[in-house]
Coordinates of C-alpha atoms and ligand atoms in Angstrom, one line a residue:
M1 CA -56.3 18.0 -1.1
P2 CA -53.2 20.1 -1.5
K3 CA -51.8 20.5 -5.0
H4 CA -48.3 19.1 -5.3
I5 CA -45.5 20.6 -7.4
V6 CA -42.4 18.4 -7.7
V7 CA -39.2 20.2 -8.6
A8 CA -36.3 18.1 -9.9
G9 CA -33.0 19.2 -11.3
G10 CA -31.3 18.0 -14.5
V11 CA -27.8 18.5 -16.1
M12 CA -25.9 19.4 -13.0
S13 CA -26.1 20.5 -9.4
G14 CA -25.9 24.1 -8.2
V15 CA -28.1 25.6 -10.9
G16 CA -30.4 27.1 -8.3
K17 CA -33.1 24.6 -7.8
G18 CA -33.7 25.8 -4.2
V19 CA -34.2 29.4 -5.2
T20 CA -36.4 28.4 -8.1
T21 CA -38.6 26.3 -5.8
A22 CA -38.8 29.1 -3.3
S23 CA -39.6 31.6 -6.1
I24 CA -42.5 29.4 -7.4
G25 CA -43.8 29.4 -3.8
K26 CA -43.5 33.1 -3.5
I27 CA -45.4 33.6 -6.7
L28 CA -48.2 31.3 -5.6
Q29 CA -48.4 33.2 -2.3
E30 CA -48.7 36.4 -4.2
H31 CA -51.6 34.9 -6.1
G32 CA -53.3 34.3 -2.8
Y33 CA -52.5 30.7 -1.9
R34 CA -51.1 29.0 1.3
V35 CA -47.8 27.4 0.4
T36 CA -45.3 25.1 2.1
A37 CA -42.1 23.5 0.8
I38 CA -40.4 20.2 1.4
K39 CA -36.7 19.4 0.7
I40 CA -35.7 15.8 -0.1
D41 CA -32.0 15.2 0.6
P42 CA -30.8 11.8 -0.8
Y43 CA -27.8 11.5 1.6
I44 CA -27.6 8.9 4.4
N45 CA -26.8 11.4 7.1
Y46 CA -29.8 11.6 9.4
D47 CA -29.7 15.4 9.2
A48 CA -27.3 18.1 8.1
G49 CA -25.9 18.7 11.6
T50 CA -22.9 16.5 11.1
L51 CA -22.1 17.6 7.5
R52 CA -19.1 19.7 6.7
P53 CA -20.3 23.3 6.4
T54 CA -17.6 24.2 3.9
E55 CA -18.8 21.6 1.5
H56 CA -22.6 21.7 2.0
G57 CA -23.1 25.3 3.1
E58 CA -24.2 26.3 6.5
V59 CA -26.4 24.2 8.7
W60 CA -29.9 25.7 8.9
V61 CA -31.7 25.5 12.3
T62 CA -35.5 25.3 12.4
D63 CA -37.8 26.5 15.3
D64 CA -38.4 22.9 16.4
G65 CA -34.6 22.2 16.6
G66 CA -33.9 20.6 13.3
E67 CA -30.4 20.9 11.7
I68 CA -31.1 21.1 8.0
D69 CA -29.6 21.7 4.7
Q70 CA -29.7 25.4 3.8
D71 CA -32.5 25.1 1.2
L72 CA -35.1 25.2 4.0
G73 CA -33.5 28.6 4.8
T74 CA -34.0 29.8 1.3
Y75 CA -37.7 28.8 1.5
E76 CA -38.1 30.7 4.8
R77 CA -36.4 33.8 3.5
F78 CA -38.6 33.9 0.4
L79 CA -41.9 32.8 1.9
N80 CA -41.7 34.5 5.3
L81 CA -42.6 31.2 7.0
D82 CA -41.3 29.1 9.9
I83 CA -40.9 25.7 8.3
P84 CA -40.7 22.7 10.6
K85 CA -37.9 20.0 10.5
R86 CA -40.3 17.3 9.1
N87 CA -40.2 19.2 5.8
N88 CA -36.7 17.9 5.3
I89 CA -36.7 14.2 4.3
T90 CA -33.3 12.4 4.1
T91 CA -32.6 8.8 3.0
G92 CA -31.1 8.3 6.5
Q93 CA -34.4 9.2 8.2
V94 CA -36.5 7.1 5.9
Y95 CA -34.3 3.9 6.4
K96 CA -33.9 4.5 10.1
T97 CA -37.6 4.7 10.6
V98 CA -38.3 1.6 8.6
I99 CA -35.6 -0.4 10.4
D100 CA -36.8 0.9 13.8
K101 CA -40.3 -0.1 13.0
E102 CA -39.2 -3.5 11.9
R103 CA -37.3 -4.0 15.2
Q104 CA -40.4 -2.9 17.1
G105 CA -42.4 -5.6 15.4
E106 CA -44.6 -3.3 13.4
Y107 CA -44.2 -5.4 10.3
L108 CA -44.3 -8.7 12.1
G109 CA -44.6 -11.6 9.7
Q110 CA -43.7 -9.5 6.6
T111 CA -40.6 -9.4 4.5
V112 CA -39.5 -5.8 4.8
Q113 CA -38.4 -4.7 1.3
F114 CA -37.4 -1.6 -0.6
I115 CA -40.8 -1.8 -2.4
P116 CA -43.2 -1.0 -0.8
H117 CA -41.8 -0.1 2.6
I118 CA -39.3 2.7 1.6
P119 CA -41.6 4.6 -0.9
D120 CA -44.5 4.2 1.6
E121 CA -42.5 5.8 4.3
I122 CA -41.4 8.6 2.0
K123 CA -45.0 9.2 0.9
K124 CA -46.2 9.2 4.5
R125 CA -43.7 11.9 5.3
I126 CA -44.7 14.0 2.3
K127 CA -48.4 13.8 3.3
E128 CA -47.7 14.8 6.9
A129 CA -45.8 17.8 5.8
S130 CA -48.5 18.8 3.2
N131 CA -51.4 19.2 5.6
E132 CA -53.4 22.4 5.6
H133 CA -51.7 24.0 2.6
D134 CA -53.1 24.8 -0.8
F135 CA -49.8 24.0 -2.5
V136 CA -46.9 21.9 -1.4
L137 CA -43.6 22.2 -3.3
I138 CA -41.4 19.1 -3.1
E139 CA -37.8 19.7 -4.2
V140 CA -35.9 16.6 -5.0
G141 CA -32.2 17.1 -4.1
G142 CA -29.4 16.0 -6.3
T143 CA -29.5 15.6 -10.1
I144 CA -31.7 13.4 -12.2
G145 CA -29.7 10.3 -13.0
D146 CA -28.2 10.0 -9.5
Y147 CA -28.7 6.5 -8.1
E148 CA -29.6 8.0 -4.8
N149 CA -32.6 9.8 -6.2
I150 CA -34.3 6.7 -7.5
P151 CA -36.3 5.7 -4.3
F152 CA -37.7 9.3 -4.1
L153 CA -38.7 9.4 -7.8
F154 CA -40.3 6.1 -7.4
A155 CA -42.2 7.3 -4.3
I156 CA -43.3 10.4 -6.1
K157 CA -44.6 8.5 -9.1
S158 CA -46.6 6.4 -6.6
L159 CA -47.8 9.6 -4.9
E160 CA -49.0 10.8 -8.3
R161 CA -51.2 7.7 -8.5
D162 CA -52.5 8.2 -4.9
V163 CA -53.4 11.9 -5.3
G164 CA -54.2 11.9 -9.1
K165 CA -52.3 13.6 -11.8
Q166 CA -54.7 16.5 -11.7
N167 CA -53.2 17.3 -8.2
L168 CA -49.5 17.0 -9.1
A169 CA -47.3 18.8 -11.5
Y170 CA -43.6 18.3 -12.4
V171 CA -41.1 21.1 -12.9
L172 CA -37.7 20.3 -14.3
V173 CA -35.0 22.8 -13.7
T174 CA -32.2 22.5 -16.2
Y175 CA -29.1 24.3 -17.3
L176 CA -28.3 25.4 -20.9
P177 CA -24.6 26.0 -21.4
I178 CA -23.1 28.4 -23.9
P179 CA -19.7 27.0 -24.6
S180 CA -17.3 29.9 -25.2
H181 CA -15.7 28.5 -28.4
I182 CA -19.1 28.3 -30.2
E183 CA -21.0 31.0 -28.4
E184 CA -24.3 29.1 -28.9
M185 CA -26.7 28.0 -26.3
K186 CA -27.0 24.2 -26.3
T187 CA -30.1 22.3 -25.5
K188 CA -28.7 18.7 -25.6
P189 CA -28.0 18.3 -21.9
T190 CA -31.6 19.3 -21.2
Q191 CA -32.9 16.8 -23.7
Q192 CA -30.9 14.1 -21.9
A193 CA -32.2 15.2 -18.6
I194 CA -35.8 14.9 -19.9
R195 CA -35.0 11.4 -21.1
L196 CA -33.5 10.4 -17.8
L197 CA -36.5 11.7 -16.0
S198 CA -38.8 9.7 -18.3
E199 CA -37.1 6.5 -17.1
S200 CA -38.9 7.0 -13.8
G201 CA -42.2 7.5 -15.7
I202 CA -42.0 11.3 -15.1
F203 CA -42.7 13.8 -17.8
P204 CA -42.2 17.4 -16.9
D205 CA -45.2 19.8 -17.1
F206 CA -42.8 22.8 -17.0
I207 CA -39.2 23.2 -17.8
I208 CA -37.4 26.0 -16.2
C209 CA -34.2 26.8 -18.1
R210 CA -31.3 28.3 -16.2
A211 CA -28.8 29.9 -18.5
K212 CA -26.6 32.9 -18.8
K213 CA -29.1 34.6 -21.1
P214 CA -32.9 34.2 -21.7
L215 CA -33.8 31.5 -24.2
D216 CA -34.7 32.5 -27.7
V217 CA -37.7 31.2 -29.6
V218 CA -35.6 28.6 -31.5
R219 CA -34.3 27.0 -28.3
K220 CA -37.8 27.0 -26.7
K221 CA -39.2 25.3 -29.8
K222 CA -36.5 22.7 -29.8
I223 CA -37.3 21.8 -26.2
E224 CA -41.0 21.8 -27.0
T225 CA -40.4 19.2 -29.8
Y226 CA -38.1 17.1 -27.7
A227 CA -40.0 17.1 -24.4
N228 CA -43.4 17.2 -26.0
I229 CA -44.6 20.1 -23.9
I230 CA -45.9 23.4 -25.3
S231 CA -43.2 26.1 -25.6
E232 CA -45.3 28.3 -23.3
H233 CA -44.3 25.9 -20.5
V234 CA -40.6 26.3 -21.3
I235 CA -39.6 29.1 -19.0
S236 CA -36.4 31.2 -19.1
E237 CA -34.5 31.8 -15.9
P238 CA -31.4 33.8 -16.9
D239 CA -28.6 34.7 -14.5
I240 CA -29.4 37.6 -12.2
E241 CA -27.6 39.8 -9.7
T242 CA -29.8 38.9 -6.7
V243 CA -31.8 35.7 -6.2
Y244 CA -34.8 37.8 -5.1
Q245 CA -35.2 39.0 -8.7
I246 CA -36.1 35.5 -9.8
P247 CA -39.9 35.6 -8.8
L248 CA -40.1 38.8 -10.8
D249 CA -38.4 37.3 -13.8
L250 CA -40.5 34.2 -13.7
E251 CA -43.7 36.3 -13.4
K252 CA -42.6 38.1 -16.6
E253 CA -43.2 34.7 -18.3
R254 CA -46.6 34.6 -16.4
L255 CA -45.5 31.4 -14.6
G256 CA -48.0 31.8 -11.7
E257 CA -51.0 32.0 -14.1
K258 CA -49.7 29.1 -16.1
I259 CA -49.2 26.9 -13.1
L260 CA -52.7 27.7 -11.8
K261 CA -54.1 27.0 -15.2
E262 CA -52.4 23.6 -15.2
F263 CA -54.4 22.8 -12.1
G264 CA -57.6 24.3 -13.4
M265 CA -57.3 27.2 -10.9
K266 CA -57.4 31.0 -10.9
S267 CA -55.6 33.6 -8.9
K268 CA -57.3 34.4 -5.6
K269 CA -55.9 37.9 -5.6
Q270 CA -54.2 40.2 -8.0
P271 CA -50.5 39.8 -7.3
N272 CA -48.9 43.0 -6.0
W273 CA -45.1 43.0 -6.5
Q274 CA -44.5 46.6 -5.7
K275 CA -43.0 46.2 -2.3
W276 CA -40.9 43.2 -3.3
K277 CA -39.7 45.1 -6.4
Q278 CA -38.7 48.1 -4.3
L279 CA -36.6 45.8 -2.0
V280 CA -34.9 44.2 -5.0
D281 CA -34.2 47.7 -6.4
N282 CA -32.7 48.7 -3.0
I283 CA -30.4 45.7 -3.1
L284 CA -29.4 46.4 -6.7
K285 CA -29.0 50.2 -6.5
P286 CA -28.8 51.3 -2.9
K287 CA -28.6 54.9 -2.0
K288 CA -25.5 54.4 0.0
T289 CA -23.3 51.5 1.1
V290 CA -21.9 50.4 4.4
K291 CA -18.7 48.4 4.8
I292 CA -18.9 45.5 7.3
A293 CA -16.2 43.2 8.5
I294 CA -17.1 39.7 9.5
V295 CA -14.2 38.5 11.7
G296 CA -14.2 34.7 11.7
K297 CA -12.1 31.6 11.4
Y298 CA -11.5 30.9 7.8
I299 CA -9.3 28.1 7.1
D300 CA -8.6 26.0 4.0
I301 CA -11.5 27.2 2.1
G302 CA -11.9 29.2 -1.1
D303 CA -13.9 32.4 -1.4
Y304 CA -16.9 30.6 -2.9
N305 CA -17.5 28.2 0.0
L306 CA -16.8 30.9 2.5
A307 CA -19.7 33.0 1.5
D308 CA -21.9 29.8 1.4
S309 CA -21.0 28.8 4.9
Y310 CA -22.2 32.1 6.3
I311 CA -25.1 32.5 3.9
S312 CA -27.7 33.4 6.5
I313 CA -25.6 36.2 8.0
N314 CA -25.0 37.5 4.5
Q315 CA -28.7 37.5 3.7
A316 CA -29.7 38.9 7.1
L317 CA -27.4 41.9 6.5
M318 CA -28.8 42.3 3.0
H319 CA -32.4 42.2 4.2
A320 CA -31.7 44.8 6.9
G321 CA -30.0 47.0 4.4
A322 CA -32.8 46.6 1.8
S323 CA -35.3 47.8 4.3
F324 CA -33.8 51.2 4.4
N325 CA -32.1 51.4 1.1
V326 CA -28.6 50.8 2.3
G327 CA -26.3 48.4 0.5
V328 CA -23.9 46.2 2.5
E329 CA -20.4 45.4 1.4
I330 CA -19.3 42.4 3.3
N331 CA -15.6 41.7 4.0
W332 CA -14.4 38.4 5.5
L333 CA -11.4 38.9 7.8
D334 CA -9.5 36.1 9.2
S335 CA -9.3 36.6 12.9
K336 CA -5.9 35.1 13.0
M337 CA -4.5 38.3 11.6
F338 CA -5.5 40.1 14.8
E339 CA -3.6 37.7 17.0
D340 CA 0.1 38.3 16.8
N341 CA 0.2 41.6 14.9
K342 CA -1.9 43.9 17.0
R343 CA -1.2 46.8 14.6
S344 CA -3.4 45.3 12.0
L345 CA -6.3 46.0 14.3
N346 CA -6.2 49.5 13.0
E347 CA -7.4 48.1 9.7
L348 CA -10.8 47.8 11.4
K349 CA -11.0 51.6 11.5
S350 CA -12.1 51.6 7.9
Y351 CA -15.2 49.6 8.6
D352 CA -18.7 50.9 9.5
G353 CA -19.4 47.8 11.6
I354 CA -18.0 44.5 12.9
V355 CA -19.7 41.1 13.2
V356 CA -18.3 38.1 15.0
P357 CA -20.3 35.1 13.9
G358 CA -20.9 31.7 15.5
G359 CA -18.0 29.4 15.8
F360 CA -16.5 26.4 17.7
G361 CA -13.1 25.7 19.2
A362 CA -9.9 27.6 20.0
S363 CA -8.7 28.6 16.6
G364 CA -8.6 32.3 16.0
V365 CA -10.4 33.1 19.3
E366 CA -7.8 35.6 20.7
G367 CA -8.0 37.5 17.4
K368 CA -11.7 37.7 17.6
I369 CA -11.5 38.9 21.2
N370 CA -9.0 41.6 20.1
A371 CA -11.3 42.7 17.4
I372 CA -14.3 43.0 19.8
S373 CA -12.1 45.0 22.2
Y374 CA -11.3 47.4 19.3
A375 CA -15.0 47.7 18.4
R376 CA -15.9 48.4 22.0
I377 CA -13.2 51.0 22.7
N378 CA -13.4 52.7 19.4
K379 CA -17.2 52.8 19.3
I380 CA -17.6 50.9 16.1
P381 CA -21.0 49.2 15.8
Y382 CA -20.7 45.5 16.9
L383 CA -22.9 42.6 16.5
G384 CA -22.0 39.3 18.2
L385 CA -23.8 36.1 17.2
C386 CA -23.6 33.2 19.6
Y387 CA -19.8 32.7 19.9
G388 CA -19.7 36.5 19.2
L389 CA -21.7 37.1 22.4
Q390 CA -19.6 34.7 24.4
L391 CA -16.3 36.2 23.3
A392 CA -17.7 39.7 24.0
V393 CA -18.5 38.6 27.5
I394 CA -14.9 37.3 27.9
E395 CA -13.5 40.5 26.5
F396 CA -15.5 42.6 29.0
A397 CA -14.6 40.3 31.9
R398 CA -10.9 40.5 31.1
N399 CA -10.6 44.2 30.2
V400 CA -13.3 45.9 32.2
C401 CA -13.8 43.6 35.2
G402 CA -10.1 42.8 35.5
L403 CA -10.6 39.0 35.4
K404 CA -7.4 38.6 33.4
D405 CA -7.8 34.9 32.7
A406 CA -11.5 34.9 32.0
H407 CA -12.4 32.4 29.3
T408 CA -14.8 29.8 28.0
T409 CA -14.2 26.3 29.2
E410 CA -14.6 25.2 25.6
V411 CA -11.1 26.7 25.1
N412 CA -9.6 26.7 28.5
P413 CA -11.2 24.1 30.8
K414 CA -9.0 25.1 33.7
T415 CA -9.6 28.8 33.8
A416 CA -10.2 30.3 37.3
S417 CA -12.8 32.6 35.7
P418 CA -15.0 30.4 33.6
V419 CA -17.4 33.2 32.5
I420 CA -18.6 31.0 29.7
D421 CA -19.3 27.4 30.7
V422 CA -21.1 24.3 29.6
Q423 CA -24.5 23.3 31.1
P424 CA -24.3 20.2 33.2
A425 CA -26.7 18.3 30.8
Q426 CA -24.4 19.1 27.9
R427 CA -21.3 18.0 29.8
E428 CA -22.7 14.5 30.0
I429 CA -23.5 14.5 26.3
L430 CA -19.9 15.6 25.5
E431 CA -18.4 13.0 27.7
K432 CA -20.4 10.3 25.8
N433 CA -19.2 11.7 22.5
M434 CA -22.9 12.0 21.3
Y435 CA -22.5 14.7 18.7
G436 CA -25.5 14.4 16.5
G437 CA -28.5 16.7 17.3
T438 CA -27.5 17.2 20.9
M439 CA -26.7 20.9 21.2
R440 CA -29.2 23.4 22.6
L441 CA -31.1 23.6 19.3
G442 CA -34.1 25.5 18.0
A443 CA -36.3 28.3 19.2
Y444 CA -36.1 29.4 22.8
A445 CA -38.0 32.2 24.4
A446 CA -36.3 35.2 25.9
A447 CA -37.8 37.7 28.2
L448 CA -36.5 41.2 27.3
K449 CA -35.5 43.9 29.7
D450 CA -37.7 46.9 29.8
K451 CA -36.2 50.0 28.2
S452 CA -33.3 48.0 26.6
Q453 CA -32.1 48.7 23.1
V454 CA -32.8 45.1 22.2
L455 CA -36.4 45.4 23.3
K456 CA -36.8 48.6 21.3
L457 CA -35.6 46.9 18.1
Y458 CA -38.0 44.0 18.5
Q459 CA -40.8 46.5 19.0
E460 CA -39.8 48.8 16.1
T461 CA -39.6 46.0 13.6
G462 CA -42.9 44.4 14.7
R463 CA -41.2 41.2 15.7
L464 CA -42.3 41.3 19.3
K465 CA -46.0 41.1 18.3
E466 CA -45.2 38.4 15.7
D467 CA -43.3 36.3 18.3
E468 CA -46.0 36.5 20.9
K469 CA -48.4 35.0 18.3
R470 CA -45.9 32.4 17.4
I471 CA -45.3 31.4 21.1
D472 CA -49.1 30.8 21.4
E473 CA -48.9 28.5 18.4
L474 CA -45.9 26.6 19.7
M475 CA -47.4 26.2 23.2
K476 CA -50.0 23.9 21.6
D477 CA -47.2 21.3 21.1
K478 CA -45.9 19.8 24.4
T479 CA -42.3 19.3 23.4
Q480 CA -42.2 22.8 21.9
A481 CA -43.8 24.2 25.1
F482 CA -41.1 22.6 27.2
R483 CA -38.4 24.2 25.1
L484 CA -39.9 27.6 25.6
G485 CA -39.2 27.5 29.3
I486 CA -41.0 29.5 32.0
L487 CA -43.0 32.3 30.4
E488 CA -44.1 35.0 32.7
K489 CA -47.3 36.9 32.0
G490 CA -46.7 40.5 31.2
K491 CA -43.1 40.0 30.2
K492 CA -42.1 40.9 26.7
T493 CA -40.9 37.7 25.2
V494 CA -39.3 36.9 21.8
L495 CA -38.1 33.8 20.0
E496 CA -34.8 33.1 18.3
R497 CA -33.1 29.9 17.2
H498 CA -30.1 28.4 18.9
R499 CA -27.3 26.0 18.2
H500 CA -24.7 25.9 21.0
R501 CA -23.6 24.1 24.1
Y502 CA -22.0 26.8 26.2
E503 CA -23.6 29.6 28.2
V504 CA -22.8 32.8 30.2
N505 CA -22.0 31.3 33.6
P506 CA -24.8 32.5 36.0
K507 CA -22.2 32.9 38.7
F508 CA -20.5 35.8 36.9
V509 CA -23.6 37.7 35.8
G510 CA -23.6 39.9 38.9
I511 CA -19.9 41.0 38.5
L512 CA -20.4 41.8 34.8
E513 CA -23.5 43.7 35.4
K514 CA -21.9 45.8 38.1
K515 CA -19.3 47.0 35.7
G516 CA -21.9 48.0 33.1
L517 CA -22.6 45.1 30.9
V518 CA -26.3 45.0 30.3
F519 CA -28.0 41.7 30.0
S520 CA -31.0 42.6 28.0
G521 CA -32.8 39.3 27.9
Y522 CA -32.8 35.9 29.5
Y523 CA -34.3 32.4 29.1
E524 CA -35.7 30.8 32.2
R525 CA -35.4 27.1 32.5
F526 CA -37.9 25.0 34.4
D527 CA -35.4 24.6 37.3
K528 CA -35.5 28.4 37.5
T529 CA -31.9 28.8 36.1
R530 CA -31.7 31.9 34.0
L531 CA -29.6 31.7 30.9
M532 CA -28.5 35.1 29.4
E533 CA -29.6 35.6 25.9
Y534 CA -28.7 39.2 25.0
I535 CA -26.0 41.7 26.0
E536 CA -25.7 45.4 25.2
L537 CA -23.6 48.3 26.2
E538 CA -24.9 51.8 27.0
K539 CA -22.9 54.8 25.7
H540 CA -21.9 52.9 22.6
P541 CA -23.5 53.5 19.1
F542 CA -24.3 49.8 18.9
F543 CA -22.8 47.0 20.9
V544 CA -25.1 44.0 21.0
G545 CA -24.6 40.3 21.3
T546 CA -27.0 37.4 21.4
Q547 CA -26.6 33.8 22.3
A548 CA -29.0 32.9 19.5
H549 CA -28.7 33.0 15.7
P550 CA -31.1 35.7 14.7
E551 CA -29.9 35.3 11.1
F552 CA -32.2 32.3 10.8
K553 CA -35.2 34.4 11.3
S554 CA -34.4 37.2 8.7
R555 CA -36.6 37.4 5.6
L556 CA -36.7 39.8 2.7
G557 CA -39.3 42.4 3.8
N558 CA -39.2 41.2 7.4
P559 CA -35.6 41.8 8.6
S560 CA -34.2 40.5 11.9
P561 CA -34.4 43.2 14.6
L562 CA -30.7 43.0 15.6
F563 CA -29.4 43.1 12.1
Y564 CA -31.8 46.0 11.4
G565 CA -30.4 47.9 14.4
F566 CA -26.9 47.0 13.5
V567 CA -27.0 48.1 9.8
K568 CA -28.9 51.2 10.8
A569 CA -26.1 52.1 13.3
C570 CA -23.5 51.3 10.6
G571 CA -25.1 53.8 8.3
R572 CA -25.1 56.7 10.7
Ligands
LIG601 N1 -19.0 27.1 20.5 C1 -20.0 27.8 21.2 C2 -20.9 26.9 21.9 O1 -21.0 25.8 21.6 C3 -20.7 28.8 20.2 C4 -21.5 28.0 19.2 C5 -22.0 28.9 18.1 O2 -21.5 30.0 17.9 N2 -23.0 28.4 17.4 O3 -21.6 27.3 22.8

């Protein structure tokens, strides 16, 4: 029976429940336990694929093709795990399943009601995701007191009865404000969150207190009295510079030991934080810093949301830098500024590297192409992610192969040189306006070209070996095996996650190759069509693009090979 740790948030959203949950997981891993994490999202969207990224942060893609809220990404980055899409439970999924079952006659003769059918479906999903782990963390999205949370809290209370209280603990993450006019840390909102939680019959076993500063003894005692839990279980989580510091801070309060004790357990191994601490130190005080420009389409959004909608790229650059003690300073440049006024391209001279991230549609595309051209000609390290690969192919086709009107049919459906085109299966989907969960999603295998720079990076970082193991695992599941495509024995094959509809048009591969564009990896579909997954240029310090989103597989201590190669090249 796995032990369950339910994490709920009080007072307000955005206090860092996701990173706290991930940090607890990391701590338990460090004490020798197998951990997984589940995120409950109380919205009615079936998944996060159709949410607005500038409001909800970027869409996270799992190996098995789920489009999920970014909290699952936080878990993966901390826990160095591939977490499947079933670990994200939304209200939409729960209700859809119950209604579908009702239509299929599974409840024939019964009145289908909120209780017991909805909590039962929630519990079933939690149990399925918990299998084979020592600990399962369950983060309840939203804030205690939200109406939308109620079905989930009800289900969890019922789960507590099923598994026994000895197998389930509650953690409440709250926020303690320090109003500037009184300069005193206030516990009242936390007291109220505790009371609200108790309305669902839930009493926290631990309270993690987010605040600007660590809590003093007086505050801890106050919460102890109000929540009726020992002040030892009131844990401080003050503001920090990097989220990766949180497990270290929580361990200063011996949280791991305390949680284990709550379950009557002991550490399986002596935690060793040395490597993690070194990486955190590298992030905080790097030996040197590189300056990177991310050239994208940024419209109508403030700085805060901007960073959030590219969080994985941000993190992947940081992980890569931390692995060799280089800091990354990220600058967001609106590609539109490179459209009309070509002179501003010279601004790119001051950067050590340029990234063109994923994107959709026509806006700002010519500016991105101009920036890529500048990086190619001026030998500035370049990393193209998904759209960033597609636009690099267009740039090369136009300026090196002389196909002046080369384009993607996403932007110009009538171009005579459609170097980037949609796959026939995707065309049908687009014609039917079926937008939810219909892109080429999830992990696809790519066979890498011998002696390519891309292959070298996957070898150097150890990812090639890791992915070969992961492919064996995924092959056990039929639908996953189909996604992986044709795998040839002896070929060096890696896995990255995808989220796109358009591809390098196989008809143009020959022309591009002849002019020197190296396709360093391809995916082979069961109909034998080869889809190009990587490009690179020789005689350039670093010019690499991928059709995938390698940022989704970057973890602290296990950086993504392409980001590793890119940041390294930027630092030279
Ligand atoms: N718009 C492009 C496509 O759909 C690229 C998508 C992306 O960058 N994720 O293929």
